[in-house]
Each structure stands twice: as C-alpha cells, then as structure tokens.
Coordinates of N, CA, C and O and ligand atoms in Angstrom, one line a residue:
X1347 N 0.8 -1.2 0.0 CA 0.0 0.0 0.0 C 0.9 1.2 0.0 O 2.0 1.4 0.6
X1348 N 0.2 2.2 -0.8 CA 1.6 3.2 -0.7 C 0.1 4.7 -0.7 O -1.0 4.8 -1.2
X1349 N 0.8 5.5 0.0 CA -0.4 7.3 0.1 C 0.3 7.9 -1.6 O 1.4 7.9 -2.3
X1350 N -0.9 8.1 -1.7 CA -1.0 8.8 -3.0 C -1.2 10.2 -3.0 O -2.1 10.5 -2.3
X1351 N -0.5 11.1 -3.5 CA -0.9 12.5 -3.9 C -2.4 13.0 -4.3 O -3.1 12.8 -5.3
X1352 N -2.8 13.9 -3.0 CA -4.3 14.7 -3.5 C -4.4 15.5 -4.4 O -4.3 16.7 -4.1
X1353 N -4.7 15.3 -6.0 CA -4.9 16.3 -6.8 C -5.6 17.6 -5.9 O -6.4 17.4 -5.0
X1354 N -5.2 18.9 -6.4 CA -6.3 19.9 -6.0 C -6.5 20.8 -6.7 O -5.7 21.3 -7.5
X1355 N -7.8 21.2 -6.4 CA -8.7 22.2 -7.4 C -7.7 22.7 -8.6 O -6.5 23.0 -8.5
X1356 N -8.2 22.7 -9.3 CA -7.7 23.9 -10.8 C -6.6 22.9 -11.7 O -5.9 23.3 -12.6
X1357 N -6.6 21.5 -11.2 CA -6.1 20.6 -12.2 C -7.1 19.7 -13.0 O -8.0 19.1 -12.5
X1358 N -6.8 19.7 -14.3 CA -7.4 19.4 -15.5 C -8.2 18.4 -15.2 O -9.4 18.5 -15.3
X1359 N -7.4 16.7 -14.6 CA -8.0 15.8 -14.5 C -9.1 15.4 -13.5 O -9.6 14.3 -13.5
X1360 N -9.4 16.6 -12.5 CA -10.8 16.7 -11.9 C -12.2 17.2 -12.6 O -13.3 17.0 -12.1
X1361 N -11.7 18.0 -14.1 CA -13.2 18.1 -14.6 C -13.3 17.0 -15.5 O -14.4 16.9 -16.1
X1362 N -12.5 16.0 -15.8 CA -12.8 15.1 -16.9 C -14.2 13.8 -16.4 O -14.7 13.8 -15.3
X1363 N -14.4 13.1 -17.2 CA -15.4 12.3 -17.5 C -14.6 10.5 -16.8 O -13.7 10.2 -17.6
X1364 N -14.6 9.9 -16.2 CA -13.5 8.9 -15.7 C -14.3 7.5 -16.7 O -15.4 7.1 -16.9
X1365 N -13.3 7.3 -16.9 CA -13.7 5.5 -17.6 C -14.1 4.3 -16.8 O -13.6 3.8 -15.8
X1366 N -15.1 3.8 -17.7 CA -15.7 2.3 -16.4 C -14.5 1.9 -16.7 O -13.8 2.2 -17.6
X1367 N -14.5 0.8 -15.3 CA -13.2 0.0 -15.2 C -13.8 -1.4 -16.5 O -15.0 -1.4 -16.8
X1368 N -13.1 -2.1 -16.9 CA -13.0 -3.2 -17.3 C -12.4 -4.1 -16.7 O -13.1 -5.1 -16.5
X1369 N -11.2 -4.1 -16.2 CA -10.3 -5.2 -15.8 C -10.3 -5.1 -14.4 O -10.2 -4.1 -13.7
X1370 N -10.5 -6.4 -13.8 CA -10.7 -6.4 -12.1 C -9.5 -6.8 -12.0 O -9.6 -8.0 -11.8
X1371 N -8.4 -6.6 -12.0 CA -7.3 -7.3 -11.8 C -6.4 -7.0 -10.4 O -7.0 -6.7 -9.3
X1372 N -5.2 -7.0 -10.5 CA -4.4 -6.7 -9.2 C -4.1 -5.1 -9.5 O -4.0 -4.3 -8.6
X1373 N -3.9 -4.7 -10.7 CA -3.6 -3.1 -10.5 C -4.7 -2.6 -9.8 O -4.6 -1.8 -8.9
X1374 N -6.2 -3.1 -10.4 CA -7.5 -2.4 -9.2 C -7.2 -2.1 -7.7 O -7.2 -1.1 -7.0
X1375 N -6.9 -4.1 -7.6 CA -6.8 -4.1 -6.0 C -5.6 -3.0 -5.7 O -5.9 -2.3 -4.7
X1376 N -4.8 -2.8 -6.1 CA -3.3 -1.7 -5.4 C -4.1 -0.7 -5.5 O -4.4 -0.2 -4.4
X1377 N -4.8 0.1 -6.7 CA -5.5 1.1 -6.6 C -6.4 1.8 -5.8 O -6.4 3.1 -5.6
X1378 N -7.5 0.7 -5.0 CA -8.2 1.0 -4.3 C -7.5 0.6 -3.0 O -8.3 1.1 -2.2
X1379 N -6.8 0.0 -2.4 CA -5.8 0.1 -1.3 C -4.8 1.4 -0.9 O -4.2 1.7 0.1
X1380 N -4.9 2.0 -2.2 CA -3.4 3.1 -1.9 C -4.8 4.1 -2.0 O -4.5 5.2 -1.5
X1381 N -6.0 4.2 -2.3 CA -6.9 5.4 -1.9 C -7.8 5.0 -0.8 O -8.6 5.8 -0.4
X1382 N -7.6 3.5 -0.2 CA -8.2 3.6 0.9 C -6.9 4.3 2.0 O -7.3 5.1 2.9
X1383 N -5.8 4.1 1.9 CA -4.8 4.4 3.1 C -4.3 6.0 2.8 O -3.6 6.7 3.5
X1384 N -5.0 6.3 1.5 CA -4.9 7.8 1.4 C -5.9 8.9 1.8 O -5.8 10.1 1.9
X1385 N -7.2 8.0 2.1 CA -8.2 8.5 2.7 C -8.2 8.8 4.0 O -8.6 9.9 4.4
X1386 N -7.7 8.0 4.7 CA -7.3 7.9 6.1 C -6.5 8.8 6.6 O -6.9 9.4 7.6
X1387 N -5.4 9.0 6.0 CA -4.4 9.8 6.4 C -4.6 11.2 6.0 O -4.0 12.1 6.4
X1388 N -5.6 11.2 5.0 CA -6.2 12.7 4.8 C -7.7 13.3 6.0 O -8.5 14.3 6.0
X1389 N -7.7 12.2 6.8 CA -8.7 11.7 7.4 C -10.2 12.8 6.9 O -10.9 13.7 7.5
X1390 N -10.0 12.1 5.6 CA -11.6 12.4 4.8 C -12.6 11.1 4.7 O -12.4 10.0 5.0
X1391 N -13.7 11.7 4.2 CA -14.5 10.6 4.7 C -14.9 10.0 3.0 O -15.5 9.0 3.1
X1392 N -14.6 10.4 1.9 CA -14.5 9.7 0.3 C -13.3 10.3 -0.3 O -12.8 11.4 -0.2
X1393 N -13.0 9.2 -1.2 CA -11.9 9.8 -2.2 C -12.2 9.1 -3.5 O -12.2 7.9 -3.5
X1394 N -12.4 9.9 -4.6 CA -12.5 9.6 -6.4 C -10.9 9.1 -7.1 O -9.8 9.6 -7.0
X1395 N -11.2 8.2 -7.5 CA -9.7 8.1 -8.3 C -9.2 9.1 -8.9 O -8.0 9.3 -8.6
X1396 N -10.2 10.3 -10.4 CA -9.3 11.0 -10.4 C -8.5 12.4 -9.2 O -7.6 13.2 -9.5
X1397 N -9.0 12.2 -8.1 CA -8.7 13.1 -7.1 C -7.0 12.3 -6.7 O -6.2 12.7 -5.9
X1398 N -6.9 11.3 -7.5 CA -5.1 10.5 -6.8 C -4.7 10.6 -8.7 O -3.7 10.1 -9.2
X1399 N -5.6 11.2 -9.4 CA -5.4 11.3 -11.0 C -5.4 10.3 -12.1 O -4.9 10.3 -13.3
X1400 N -6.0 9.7 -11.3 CA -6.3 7.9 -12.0 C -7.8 8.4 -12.4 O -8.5 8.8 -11.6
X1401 N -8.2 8.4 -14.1 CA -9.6 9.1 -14.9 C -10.3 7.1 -14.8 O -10.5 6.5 -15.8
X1402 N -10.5 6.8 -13.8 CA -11.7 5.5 -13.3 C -12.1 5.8 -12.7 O -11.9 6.8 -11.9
X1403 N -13.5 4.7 -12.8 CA -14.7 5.0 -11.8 C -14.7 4.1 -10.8 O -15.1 3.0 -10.8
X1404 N -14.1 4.7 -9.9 CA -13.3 4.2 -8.5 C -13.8 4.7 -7.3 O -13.8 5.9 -7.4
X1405 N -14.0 4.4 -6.5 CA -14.5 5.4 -5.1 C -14.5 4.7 -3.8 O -15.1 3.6 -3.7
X1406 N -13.8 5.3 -2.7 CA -13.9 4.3 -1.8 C -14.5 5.8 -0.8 O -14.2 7.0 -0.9
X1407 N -15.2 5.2 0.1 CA -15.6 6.0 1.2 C -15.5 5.2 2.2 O -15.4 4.0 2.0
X1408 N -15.3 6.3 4.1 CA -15.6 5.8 5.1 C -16.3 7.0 5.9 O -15.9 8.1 6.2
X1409 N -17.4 6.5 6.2 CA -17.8 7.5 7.1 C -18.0 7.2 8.6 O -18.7 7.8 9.4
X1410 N -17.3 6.1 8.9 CA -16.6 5.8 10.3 C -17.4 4.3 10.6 O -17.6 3.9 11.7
X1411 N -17.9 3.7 9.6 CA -18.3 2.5 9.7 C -18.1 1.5 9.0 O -18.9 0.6 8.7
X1412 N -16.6 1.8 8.5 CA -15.6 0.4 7.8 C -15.5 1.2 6.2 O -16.3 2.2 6.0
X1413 N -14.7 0.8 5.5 CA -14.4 1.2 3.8 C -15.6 1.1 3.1 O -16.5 0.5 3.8
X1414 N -15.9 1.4 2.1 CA -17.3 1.3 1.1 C -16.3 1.4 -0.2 O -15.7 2.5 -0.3
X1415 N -16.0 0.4 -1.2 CA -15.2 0.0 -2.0 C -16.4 0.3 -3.6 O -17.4 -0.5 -3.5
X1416 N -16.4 1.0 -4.5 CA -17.3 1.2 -5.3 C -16.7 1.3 -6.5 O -15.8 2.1 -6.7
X1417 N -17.1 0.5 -7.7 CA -16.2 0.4 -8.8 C -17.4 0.3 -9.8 O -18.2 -0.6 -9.6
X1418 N -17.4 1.2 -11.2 CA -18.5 1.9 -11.5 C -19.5 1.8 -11.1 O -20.4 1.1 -11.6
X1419 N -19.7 3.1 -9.6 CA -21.1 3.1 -9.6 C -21.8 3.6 -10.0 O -21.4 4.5 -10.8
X1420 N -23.4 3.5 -9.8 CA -24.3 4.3 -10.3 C -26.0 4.5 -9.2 O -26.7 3.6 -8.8
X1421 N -26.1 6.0 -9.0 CA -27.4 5.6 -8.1 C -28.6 5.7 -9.0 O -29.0 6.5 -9.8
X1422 N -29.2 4.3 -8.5 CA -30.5 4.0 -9.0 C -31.7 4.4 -8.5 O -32.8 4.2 -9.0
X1423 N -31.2 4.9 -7.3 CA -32.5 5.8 -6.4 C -32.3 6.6 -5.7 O -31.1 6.9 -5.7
X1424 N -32.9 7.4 -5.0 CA -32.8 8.3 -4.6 C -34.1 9.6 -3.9 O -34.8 10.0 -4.8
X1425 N -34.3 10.0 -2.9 CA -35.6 10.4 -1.9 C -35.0 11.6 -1.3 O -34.0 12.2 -1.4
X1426 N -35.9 11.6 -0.8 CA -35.6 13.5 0.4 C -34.6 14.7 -0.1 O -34.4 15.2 -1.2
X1427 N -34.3 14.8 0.7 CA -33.3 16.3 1.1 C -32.8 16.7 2.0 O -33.5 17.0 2.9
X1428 N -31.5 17.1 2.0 CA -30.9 17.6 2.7 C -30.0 18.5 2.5 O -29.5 18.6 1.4
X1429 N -29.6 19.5 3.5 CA -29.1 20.8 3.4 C -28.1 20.7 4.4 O -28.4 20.7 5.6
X1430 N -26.4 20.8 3.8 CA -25.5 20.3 4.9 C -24.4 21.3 4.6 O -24.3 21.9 3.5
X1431 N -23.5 21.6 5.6 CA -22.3 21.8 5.1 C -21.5 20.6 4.5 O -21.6 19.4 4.7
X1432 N -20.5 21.5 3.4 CA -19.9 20.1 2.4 C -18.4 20.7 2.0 O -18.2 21.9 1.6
X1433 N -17.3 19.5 2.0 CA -15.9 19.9 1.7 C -15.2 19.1 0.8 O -15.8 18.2 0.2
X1434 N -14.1 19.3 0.6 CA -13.8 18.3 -0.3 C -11.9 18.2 -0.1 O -11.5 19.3 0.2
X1435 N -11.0 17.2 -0.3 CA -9.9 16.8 0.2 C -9.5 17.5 -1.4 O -8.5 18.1 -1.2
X1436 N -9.7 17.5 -2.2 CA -9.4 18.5 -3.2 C -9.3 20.0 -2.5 O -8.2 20.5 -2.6
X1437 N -10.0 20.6 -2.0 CA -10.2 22.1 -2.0 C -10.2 22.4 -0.1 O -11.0 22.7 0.8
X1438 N -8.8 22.0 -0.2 CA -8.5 21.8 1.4 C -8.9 23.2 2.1 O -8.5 24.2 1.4
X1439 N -9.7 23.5 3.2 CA -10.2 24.5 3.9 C -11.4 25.6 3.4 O -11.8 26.6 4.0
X1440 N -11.8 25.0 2.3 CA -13.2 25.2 1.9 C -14.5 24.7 1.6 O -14.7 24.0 0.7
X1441 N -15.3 25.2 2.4 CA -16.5 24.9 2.5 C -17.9 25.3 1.9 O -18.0 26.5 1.6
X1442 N -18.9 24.7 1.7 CA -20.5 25.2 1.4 C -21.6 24.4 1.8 O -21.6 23.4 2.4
X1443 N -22.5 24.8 1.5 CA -23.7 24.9 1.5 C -24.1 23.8 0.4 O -24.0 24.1 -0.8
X1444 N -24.4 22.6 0.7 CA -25.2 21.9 -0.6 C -26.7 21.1 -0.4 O -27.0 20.7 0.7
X1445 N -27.5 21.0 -1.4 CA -28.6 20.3 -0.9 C -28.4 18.8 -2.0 O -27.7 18.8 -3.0
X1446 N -28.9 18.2 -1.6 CA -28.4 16.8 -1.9 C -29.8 16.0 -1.2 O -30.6 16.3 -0.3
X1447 N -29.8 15.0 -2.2 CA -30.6 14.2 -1.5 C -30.6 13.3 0.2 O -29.6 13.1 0.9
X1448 N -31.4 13.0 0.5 CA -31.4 12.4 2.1 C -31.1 10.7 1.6 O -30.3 10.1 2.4
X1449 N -31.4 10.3 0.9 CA -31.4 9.0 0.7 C -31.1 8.4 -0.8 O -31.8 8.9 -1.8
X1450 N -30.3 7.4 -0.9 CA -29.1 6.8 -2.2 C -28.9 5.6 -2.4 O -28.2 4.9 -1.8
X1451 N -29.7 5.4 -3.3 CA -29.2 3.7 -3.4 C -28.0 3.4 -4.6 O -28.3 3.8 -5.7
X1452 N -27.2 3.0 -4.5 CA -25.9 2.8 -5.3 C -26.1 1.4 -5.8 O -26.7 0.6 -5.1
X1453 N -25.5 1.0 -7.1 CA -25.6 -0.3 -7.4 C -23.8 0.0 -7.9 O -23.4 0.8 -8.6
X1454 N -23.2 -0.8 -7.3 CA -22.0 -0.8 -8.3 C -20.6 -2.4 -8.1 O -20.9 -3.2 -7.3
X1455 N -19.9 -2.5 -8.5 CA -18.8 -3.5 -8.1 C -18.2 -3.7 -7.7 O -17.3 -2.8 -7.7
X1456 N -17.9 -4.9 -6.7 CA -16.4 -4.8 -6.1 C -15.6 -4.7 -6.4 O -15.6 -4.2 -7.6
X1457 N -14.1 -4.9 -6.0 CA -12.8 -5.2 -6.5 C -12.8 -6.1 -7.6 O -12.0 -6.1 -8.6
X1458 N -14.1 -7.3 -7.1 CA -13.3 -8.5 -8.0 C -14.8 -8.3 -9.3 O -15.2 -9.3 -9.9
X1459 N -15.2 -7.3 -9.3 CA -16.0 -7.2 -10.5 C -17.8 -8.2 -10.2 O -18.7 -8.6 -11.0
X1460 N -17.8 -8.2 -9.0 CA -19.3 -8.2 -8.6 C -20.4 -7.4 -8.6 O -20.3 -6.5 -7.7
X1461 N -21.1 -7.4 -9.1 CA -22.4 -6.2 -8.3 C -23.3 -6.2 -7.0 O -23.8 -7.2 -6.5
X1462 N -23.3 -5.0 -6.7 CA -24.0 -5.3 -5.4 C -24.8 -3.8 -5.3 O -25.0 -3.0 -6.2
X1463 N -25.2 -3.9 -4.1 CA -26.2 -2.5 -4.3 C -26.3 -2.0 -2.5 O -26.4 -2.8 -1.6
X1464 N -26.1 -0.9 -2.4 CA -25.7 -0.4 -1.1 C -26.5 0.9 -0.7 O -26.5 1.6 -1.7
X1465 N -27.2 1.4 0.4 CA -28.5 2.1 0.9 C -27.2 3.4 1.6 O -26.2 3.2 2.2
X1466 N -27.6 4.3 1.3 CA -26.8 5.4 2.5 C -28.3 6.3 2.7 O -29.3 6.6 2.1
X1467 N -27.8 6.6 3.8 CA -28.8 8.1 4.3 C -27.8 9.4 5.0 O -26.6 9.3 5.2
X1468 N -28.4 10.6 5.2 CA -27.4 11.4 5.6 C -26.2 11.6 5.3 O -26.0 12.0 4.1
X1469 N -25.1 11.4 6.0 CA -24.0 11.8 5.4 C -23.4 11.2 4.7 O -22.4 11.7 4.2
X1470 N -23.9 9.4 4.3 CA -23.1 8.7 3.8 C -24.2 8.9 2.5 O -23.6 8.6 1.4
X1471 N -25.4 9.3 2.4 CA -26.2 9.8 1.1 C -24.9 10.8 0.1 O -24.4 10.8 -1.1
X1472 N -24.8 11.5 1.3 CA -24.3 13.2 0.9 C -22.9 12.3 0.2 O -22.8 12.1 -1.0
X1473 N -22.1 12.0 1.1 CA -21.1 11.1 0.6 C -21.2 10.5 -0.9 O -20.4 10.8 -1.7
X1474 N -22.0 9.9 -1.1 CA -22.2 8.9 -2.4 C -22.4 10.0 -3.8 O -22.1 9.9 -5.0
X1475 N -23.1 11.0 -3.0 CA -23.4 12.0 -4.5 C -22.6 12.8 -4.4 O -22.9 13.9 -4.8
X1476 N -21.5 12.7 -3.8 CA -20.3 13.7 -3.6 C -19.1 13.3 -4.7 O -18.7 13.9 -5.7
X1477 N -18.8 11.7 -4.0 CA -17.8 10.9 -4.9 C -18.5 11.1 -6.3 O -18.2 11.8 -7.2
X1478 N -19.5 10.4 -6.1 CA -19.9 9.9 -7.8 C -20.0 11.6 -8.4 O -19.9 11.6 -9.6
X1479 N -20.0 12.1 -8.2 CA -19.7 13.6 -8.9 C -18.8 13.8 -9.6 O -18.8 14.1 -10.8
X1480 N -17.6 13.4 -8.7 CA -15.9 13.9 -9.3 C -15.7 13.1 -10.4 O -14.9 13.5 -11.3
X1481 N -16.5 11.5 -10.7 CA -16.1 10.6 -11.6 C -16.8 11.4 -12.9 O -16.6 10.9 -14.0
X1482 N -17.3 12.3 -12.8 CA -17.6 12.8 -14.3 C -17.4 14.5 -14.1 O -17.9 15.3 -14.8
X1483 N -16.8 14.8 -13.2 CA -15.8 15.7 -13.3 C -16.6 16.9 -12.4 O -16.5 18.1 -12.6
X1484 N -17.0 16.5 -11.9 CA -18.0 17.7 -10.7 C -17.4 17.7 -10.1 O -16.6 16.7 -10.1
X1485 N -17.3 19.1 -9.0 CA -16.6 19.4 -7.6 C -17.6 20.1 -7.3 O -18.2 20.9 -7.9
X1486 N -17.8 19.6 -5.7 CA -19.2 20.1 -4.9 C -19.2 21.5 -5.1 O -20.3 21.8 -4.7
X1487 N -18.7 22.5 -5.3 CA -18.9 23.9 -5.0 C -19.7 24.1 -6.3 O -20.7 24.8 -6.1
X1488 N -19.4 23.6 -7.5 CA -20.6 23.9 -8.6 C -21.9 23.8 -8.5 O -22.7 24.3 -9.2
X1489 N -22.0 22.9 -7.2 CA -23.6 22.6 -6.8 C -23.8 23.3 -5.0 O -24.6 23.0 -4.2
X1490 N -22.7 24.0 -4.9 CA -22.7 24.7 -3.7 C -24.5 25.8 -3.9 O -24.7 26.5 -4.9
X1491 N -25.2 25.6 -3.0 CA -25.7 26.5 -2.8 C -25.3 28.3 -2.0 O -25.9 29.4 -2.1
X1492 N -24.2 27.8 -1.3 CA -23.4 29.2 -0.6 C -22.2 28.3 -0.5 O -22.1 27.1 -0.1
X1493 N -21.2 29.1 -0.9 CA -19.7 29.0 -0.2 C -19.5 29.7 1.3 O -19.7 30.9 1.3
X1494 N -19.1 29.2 2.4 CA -18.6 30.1 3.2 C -17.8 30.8 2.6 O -17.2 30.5 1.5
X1495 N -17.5 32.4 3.6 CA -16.7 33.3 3.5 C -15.3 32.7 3.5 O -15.0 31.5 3.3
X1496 N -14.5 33.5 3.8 CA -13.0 32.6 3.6 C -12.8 32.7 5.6 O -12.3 31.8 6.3
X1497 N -13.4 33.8 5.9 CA -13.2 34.0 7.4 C -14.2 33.1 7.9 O -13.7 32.5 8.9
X1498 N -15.5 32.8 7.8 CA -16.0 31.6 8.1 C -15.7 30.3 8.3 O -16.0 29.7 9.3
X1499 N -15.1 29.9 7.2 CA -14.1 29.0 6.9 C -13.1 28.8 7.7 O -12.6 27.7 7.9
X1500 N -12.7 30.0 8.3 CA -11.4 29.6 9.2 C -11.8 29.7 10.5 O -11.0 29.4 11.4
X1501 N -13.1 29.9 10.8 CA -13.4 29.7 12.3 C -14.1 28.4 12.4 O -14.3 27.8 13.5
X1502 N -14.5 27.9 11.2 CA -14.6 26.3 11.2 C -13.4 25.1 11.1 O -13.3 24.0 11.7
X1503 N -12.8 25.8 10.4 CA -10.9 24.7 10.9 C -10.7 25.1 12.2 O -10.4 24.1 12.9
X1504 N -10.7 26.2 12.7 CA -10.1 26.3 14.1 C -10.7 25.3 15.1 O -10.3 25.3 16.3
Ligands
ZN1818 ZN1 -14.4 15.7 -3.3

C-alpha cells in the first residue's frame, strides 16, 4: 500500500469524464488500497480516483463504519433532502452549503468485478453523490448553494 498524492482544485484531470473499469485485476486491487490508506491519512470521509489522478470509476468512502469500495457506480434511487455543510480533500479549507438528497441507493462492483447495491442516508447519502460527482468531473462547489466566506471557513478549521 503506498499514500497517493491529493490532486487539488484547478487541475485538468478533476473536470474530466472517468472510464468504467473493465479489468478487475491486481492493479485495481493496489488502486483501491493506496486510496483507501490515502483517505485515512487525509482523514476524509471519500476519495474519487481521479482526485489521486487515476480518470476511473473508482471510489472508496468511510464514514466511520468500515471502507465502502465502489467500482463503477451508479445511483439507481434516490428520496428527500438535505441541506448540509460540504468539503472536499481536493479544496483543502473550503467549505459550502449543498442540498443533496437524504437518501441513495448505489448499485456498483467490487474489487473482484461483482455487483451489489448499497443504501446510504445522511452523510453517507451526501457522501455517495459527492464521490460519484468527481467521476464525471463535478466538484461540490458547482452545486454549492453558498460557499462560506473565507473567514467563516477559518473559524470552522479552528
Ligand atoms: Zn471531493
């Protein structure tokens, strides 16, 4: 396992479009290992492949209840609303306002090229339409409803 470099904001390969995986092989598995131990140590709660600059549809999240390993996903459902603050390990120390749905159903594959289908609510909702964003080149502030100020922002890091 090796930590991977955080692309951030204003590099090319965050607005692009990411490619379904085809091959489940051992470069996967190293892939999603070096962005799970790079998540951690960024201690964020999702990371997109191209955010480590790998253009796949890759995503691993934790939002404190084990890895969520996702390999082209897609949400097939989706209910409510919600209105949260929202950040991103790309755009270290800034913050917004997004509304997002309350509830997400994901269908997507494992490592070894399975399908499965996985339920989030709240932050692991928010989570799911966060990642799956970056794979076709969104960054949450496009769908920011407000950015904090930059001084807001810093009394939220403090
Ligand atoms: Zn992000």
């Amino acid at each position: 396992m090796a930590i991977r470099q955080i692309v951030k904001e204003g590099d090319d390969v965050l607005s692009k479009k990411c490619r379904t995986v085809e091959r489940f092989d051992s470069r996967l598995g190293q892939l999603i290992d070096d962005m799970t131990e790079t998540l951690h140590k960024a201690q964020g709660v999702g990371l997109a492949a191209p955010q480590v600059g790998i253009l796949r549809r890759v995503v691993v999240i934790d939002v404190g209840e084990g890895v969520i390993e996702l390999v082209n996903p897609k949400i097939i459902a989706y209910s409510g609303e919600q209105e949260s603050l929202e950040g991103c390990l790309s755009c270290p120390g800034e913050w917004g306002y997004t509304r997002r749905p309350n509830y997400v159903k994901v269908r997507a594959q494992d490592r070894n090229g399975n399908e499965f289908e996985i339920e989030g609510r709240e932050l692991l909702a928010k989570a799911f339409c966060h990642e799956l964003d970056h794979l076709d080149g969104i960054i949450f502030k496009q769908k920011a409803i407000r950015m904090l100020t930059p001084q807001e922002a810093a009394e939220l890091n403090s």
